[in-house]
Coordinates of C-alpha atoms and ligand atoms in Angstrom, one line a residue:
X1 CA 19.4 13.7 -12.2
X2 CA 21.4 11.1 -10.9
X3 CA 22.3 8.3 -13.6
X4 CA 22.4 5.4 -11.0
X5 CA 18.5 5.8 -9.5
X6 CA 15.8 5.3 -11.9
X7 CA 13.6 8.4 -12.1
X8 CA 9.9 8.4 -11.1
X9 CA 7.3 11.3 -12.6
X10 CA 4.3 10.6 -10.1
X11 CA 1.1 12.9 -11.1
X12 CA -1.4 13.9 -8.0
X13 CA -4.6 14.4 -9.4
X14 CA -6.3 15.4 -5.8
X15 CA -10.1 15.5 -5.6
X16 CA -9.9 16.0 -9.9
X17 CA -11.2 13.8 -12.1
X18 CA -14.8 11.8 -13.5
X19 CA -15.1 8.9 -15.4
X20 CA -14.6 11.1 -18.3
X21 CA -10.9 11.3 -17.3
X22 CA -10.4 8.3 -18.9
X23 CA -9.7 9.9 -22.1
X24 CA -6.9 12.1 -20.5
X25 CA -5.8 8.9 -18.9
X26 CA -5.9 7.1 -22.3
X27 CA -3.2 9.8 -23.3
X28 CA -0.6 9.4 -20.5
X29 CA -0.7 6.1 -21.5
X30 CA -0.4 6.3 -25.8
X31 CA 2.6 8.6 -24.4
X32 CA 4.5 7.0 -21.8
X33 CA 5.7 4.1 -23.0
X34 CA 8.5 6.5 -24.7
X35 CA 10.2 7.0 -21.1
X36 CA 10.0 3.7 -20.0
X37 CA 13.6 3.5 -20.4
X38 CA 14.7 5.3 -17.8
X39 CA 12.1 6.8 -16.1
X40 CA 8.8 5.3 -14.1
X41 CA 5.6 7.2 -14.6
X42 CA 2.9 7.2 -11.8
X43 CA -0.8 8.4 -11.5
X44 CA -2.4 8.9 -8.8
X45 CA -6.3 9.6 -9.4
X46 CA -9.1 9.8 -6.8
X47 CA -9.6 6.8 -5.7
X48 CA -13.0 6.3 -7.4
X49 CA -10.8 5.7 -10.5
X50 CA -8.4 3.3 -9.6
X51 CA -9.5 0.4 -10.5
X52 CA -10.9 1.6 -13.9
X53 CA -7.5 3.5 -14.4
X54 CA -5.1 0.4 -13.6
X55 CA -7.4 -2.1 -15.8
X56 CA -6.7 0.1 -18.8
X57 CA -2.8 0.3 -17.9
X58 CA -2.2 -2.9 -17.6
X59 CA 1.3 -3.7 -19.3
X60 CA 1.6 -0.1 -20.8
X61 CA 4.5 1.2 -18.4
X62 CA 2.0 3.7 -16.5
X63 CA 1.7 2.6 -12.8
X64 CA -1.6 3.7 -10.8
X65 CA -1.4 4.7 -7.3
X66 CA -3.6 6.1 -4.1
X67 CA -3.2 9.1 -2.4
X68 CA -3.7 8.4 1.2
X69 CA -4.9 5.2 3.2
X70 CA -6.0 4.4 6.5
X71 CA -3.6 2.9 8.8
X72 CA -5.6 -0.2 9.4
X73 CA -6.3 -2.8 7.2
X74 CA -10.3 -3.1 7.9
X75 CA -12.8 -2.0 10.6
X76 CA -15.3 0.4 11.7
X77 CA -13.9 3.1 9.6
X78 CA -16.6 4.9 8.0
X79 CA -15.5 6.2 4.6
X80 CA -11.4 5.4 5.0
X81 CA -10.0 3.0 2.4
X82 CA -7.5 0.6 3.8
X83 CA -4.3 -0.1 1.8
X84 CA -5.1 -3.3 1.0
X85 CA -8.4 -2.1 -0.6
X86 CA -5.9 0.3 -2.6
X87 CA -3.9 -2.7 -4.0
X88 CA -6.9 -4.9 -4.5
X89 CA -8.1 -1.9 -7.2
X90 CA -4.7 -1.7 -8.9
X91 CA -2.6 0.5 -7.0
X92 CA 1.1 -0.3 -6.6
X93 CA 1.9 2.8 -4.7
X94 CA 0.2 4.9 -2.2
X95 CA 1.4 8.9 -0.9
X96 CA 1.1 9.4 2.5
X97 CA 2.2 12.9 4.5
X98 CA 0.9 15.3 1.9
X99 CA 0.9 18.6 3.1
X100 CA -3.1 18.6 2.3
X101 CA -3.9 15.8 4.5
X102 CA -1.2 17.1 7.7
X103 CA -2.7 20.5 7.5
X104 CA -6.8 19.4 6.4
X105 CA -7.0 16.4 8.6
X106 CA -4.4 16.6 11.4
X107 CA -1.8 14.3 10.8
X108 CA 0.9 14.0 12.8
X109 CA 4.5 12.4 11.5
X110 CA 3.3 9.3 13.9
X111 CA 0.2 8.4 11.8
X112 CA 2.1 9.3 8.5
X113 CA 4.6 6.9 10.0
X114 CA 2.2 4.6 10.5
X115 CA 0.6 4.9 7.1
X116 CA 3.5 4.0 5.4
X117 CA 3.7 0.9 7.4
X118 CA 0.3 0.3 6.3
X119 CA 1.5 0.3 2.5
X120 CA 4.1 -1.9 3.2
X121 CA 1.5 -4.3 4.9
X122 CA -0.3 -3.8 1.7
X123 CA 2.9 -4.7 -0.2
X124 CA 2.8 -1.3 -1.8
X125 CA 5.0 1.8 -2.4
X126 CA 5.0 4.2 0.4
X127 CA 5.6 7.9 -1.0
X128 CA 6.0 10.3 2.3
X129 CA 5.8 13.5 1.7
X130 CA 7.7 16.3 3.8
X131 CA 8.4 19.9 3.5
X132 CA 7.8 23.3 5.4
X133 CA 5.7 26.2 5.2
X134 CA 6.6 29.6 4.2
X135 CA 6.6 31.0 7.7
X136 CA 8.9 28.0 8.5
X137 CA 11.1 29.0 5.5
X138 CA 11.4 32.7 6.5
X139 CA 12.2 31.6 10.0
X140 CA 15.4 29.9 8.3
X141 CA 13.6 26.2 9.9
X142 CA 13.7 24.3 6.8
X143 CA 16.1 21.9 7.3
X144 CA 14.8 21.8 11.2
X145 CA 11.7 21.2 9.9
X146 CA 12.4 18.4 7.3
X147 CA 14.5 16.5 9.6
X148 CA 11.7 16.2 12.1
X149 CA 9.4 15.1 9.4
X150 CA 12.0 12.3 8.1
X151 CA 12.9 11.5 11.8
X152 CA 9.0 10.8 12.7
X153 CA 7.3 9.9 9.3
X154 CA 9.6 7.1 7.9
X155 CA 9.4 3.0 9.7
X156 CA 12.7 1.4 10.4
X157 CA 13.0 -0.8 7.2
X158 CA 12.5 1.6 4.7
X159 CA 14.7 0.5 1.5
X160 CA 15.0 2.2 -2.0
X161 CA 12.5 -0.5 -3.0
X162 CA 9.8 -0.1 -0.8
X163 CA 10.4 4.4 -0.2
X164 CA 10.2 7.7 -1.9
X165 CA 10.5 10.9 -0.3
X166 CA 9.3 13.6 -1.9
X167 CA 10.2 17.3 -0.7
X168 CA 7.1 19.6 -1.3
X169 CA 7.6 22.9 0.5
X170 CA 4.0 24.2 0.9
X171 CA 4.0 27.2 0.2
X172 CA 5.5 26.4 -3.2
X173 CA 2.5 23.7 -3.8
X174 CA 0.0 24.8 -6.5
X175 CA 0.9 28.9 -6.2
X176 CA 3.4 28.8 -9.0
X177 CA 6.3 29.4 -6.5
X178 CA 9.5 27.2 -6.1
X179 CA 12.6 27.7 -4.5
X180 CA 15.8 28.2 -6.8
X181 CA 17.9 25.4 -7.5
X182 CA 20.2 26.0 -5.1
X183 CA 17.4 26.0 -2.5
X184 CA 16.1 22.6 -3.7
X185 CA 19.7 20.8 -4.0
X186 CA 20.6 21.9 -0.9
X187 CA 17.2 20.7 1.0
X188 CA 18.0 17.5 -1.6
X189 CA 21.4 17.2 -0.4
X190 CA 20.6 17.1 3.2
X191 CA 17.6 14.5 2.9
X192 CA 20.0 12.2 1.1
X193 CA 22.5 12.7 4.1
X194 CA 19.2 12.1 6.6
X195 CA 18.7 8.8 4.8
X196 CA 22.0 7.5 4.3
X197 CA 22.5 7.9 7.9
X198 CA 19.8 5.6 9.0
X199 CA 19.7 3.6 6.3
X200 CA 23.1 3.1 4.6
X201 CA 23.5 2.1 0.7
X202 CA 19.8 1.8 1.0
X203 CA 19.1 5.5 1.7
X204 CA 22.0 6.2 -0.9
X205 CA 19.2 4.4 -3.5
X206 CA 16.0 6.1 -2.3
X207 CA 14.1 8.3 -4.6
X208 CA 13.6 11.7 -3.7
X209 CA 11.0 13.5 -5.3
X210 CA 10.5 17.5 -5.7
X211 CA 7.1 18.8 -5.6
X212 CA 5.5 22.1 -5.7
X213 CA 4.6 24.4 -9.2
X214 CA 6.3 21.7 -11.6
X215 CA 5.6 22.4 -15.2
X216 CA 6.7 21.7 -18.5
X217 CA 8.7 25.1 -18.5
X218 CA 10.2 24.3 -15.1
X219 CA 10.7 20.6 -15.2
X220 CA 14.4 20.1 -16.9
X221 CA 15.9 22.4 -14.6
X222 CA 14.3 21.2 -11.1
X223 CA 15.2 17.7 -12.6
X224 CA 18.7 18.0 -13.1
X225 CA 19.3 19.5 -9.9
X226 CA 21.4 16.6 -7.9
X227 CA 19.2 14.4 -5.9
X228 CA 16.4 14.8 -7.4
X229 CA 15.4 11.5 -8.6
X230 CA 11.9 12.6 -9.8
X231 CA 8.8 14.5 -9.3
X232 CA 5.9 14.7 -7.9
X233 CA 3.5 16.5 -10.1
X234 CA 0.0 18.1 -8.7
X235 CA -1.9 20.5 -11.4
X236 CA 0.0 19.8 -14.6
X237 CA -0.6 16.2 -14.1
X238 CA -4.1 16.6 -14.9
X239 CA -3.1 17.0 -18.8
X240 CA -1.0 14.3 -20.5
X241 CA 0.4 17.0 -22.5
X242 CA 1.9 18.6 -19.4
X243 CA 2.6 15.6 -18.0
X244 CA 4.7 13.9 -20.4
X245 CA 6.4 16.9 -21.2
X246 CA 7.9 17.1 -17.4
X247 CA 8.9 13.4 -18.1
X248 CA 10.6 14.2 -20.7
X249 CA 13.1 16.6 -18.6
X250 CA 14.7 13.6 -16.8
Ligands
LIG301 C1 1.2 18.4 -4.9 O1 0.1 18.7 -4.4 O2 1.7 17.3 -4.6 C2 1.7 19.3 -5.9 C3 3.0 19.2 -6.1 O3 0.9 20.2 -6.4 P1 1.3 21.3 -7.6 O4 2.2 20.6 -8.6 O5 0.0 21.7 -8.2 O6 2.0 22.4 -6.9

């Protein structure tokens, strides 16, 4: 992990998670002020729990977030959730680009692009998510494939304030797979370069996240791979015992 940029554990809970989450919640948060020194925890829960979730982690060091938006602000938009109605509830960051949503509902880089704009709007934090599928991988397109993703997902303006990237390959999301570590810093290594080009010291500062499989017995080694400033966390965030153990490898 690098020591100049702050890490960032972000947890995805998905479509997971009733009222009665709140005790799990309630945990994170009895836990997480113990890496607030160096390192930002995140949780993302449906959205039906925002606002319950970020009234209970007020000034505790846990931030709650959203895991998509629309790309509007309001309208005729049965059933979306603007940005701003994200904030409103308590979220200070929202993902946008997860593999879930390009492949379940269509994306394309230019909405996700969009989206993130959207956040912005919303004065939020815009986490994009890229990565390729296996067929992609075996096809040796990675890189290809990520670069595409960064070129069409991320606004002009992005700084290391207002953007995380996080690098989920799909194929390693919630199977138990991951690259090795030489996979990951070199797919790191070339979204840092991919940044920096466009958007100088700023991209030097971004955040880039790994995601796919991370656990507790995984964590310390995907974490100290260079350029990986973080994680973001799908299956073992749903336990605060598995989540603040992959904390506590940055
Ligand atoms: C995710 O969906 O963002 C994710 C990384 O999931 P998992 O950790 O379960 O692989």
């Amino acid at each position: 992990m690098s020591d100049a940029i702050r890490s960032l554990i972000a947890g995805n809970w998905k479509m997971n998670g009733l009222k009665a989450s709140m005790a799990e919640f309630d945990a994170m948060l009895a836990g997480g002020g113990a890496f607030a020194e160096k390192t930002d925890l995140l949780v993302c829960p449906p959205a039906t729990l925002i606002a319950a979730f970020a009234d209970k982690a007020k000034g505790k060091g846990v931030a709650v977030g959203a895991q998509d938006c629309h790309q509007n602000a309001s309208g005729a938009h049965t059933g979306d959730l603007s940005a701003e109605m994200l904030v409103d509830a308590g979220a200070s960051a929202i993902i946008v680009g997860h593999s879930e949503r390009r492949a379940d509902h269509g994306e394309s880089d230019a909405l996700v692009r969009q989206k993130a704009q959207a956040v912005w709007r919303a004065g939020a934090i815009a986490i994009v998510c890229i990565g390729e599928t296996r067929a992609q991988r075996d096809a040796g397109q990675t890189l290809d494939i990520c670069g595409g993703q960064l070129k069409g997902s991320l606004p002009d303006g992005a700084t290391a304030a207002n953007l995380v990237v996080a690098y989920e390959p799909v194929w390693a999301i919630g199977t138990g797979l991951t690259p090795t570590t030489a996979d990951v810093e070199a797919v790191h290594g070339f979204i840092r370069r991919v940044l920096t080009d466009r958007f100088k010291t700023e991209g030097g500062r971004m955040r880039i996240l790994y995601g796919g499989s991370v656990k507790p017995s995984n964590a310390k080694e995907l974490l100290d791979v260079a350029n990986v400033n973080g994680a973001l966390v799908g299956g073992a965030s749903l336990k605060a015992s598995d989540f603040l153990a992959i904390a506590a490898g940055c």
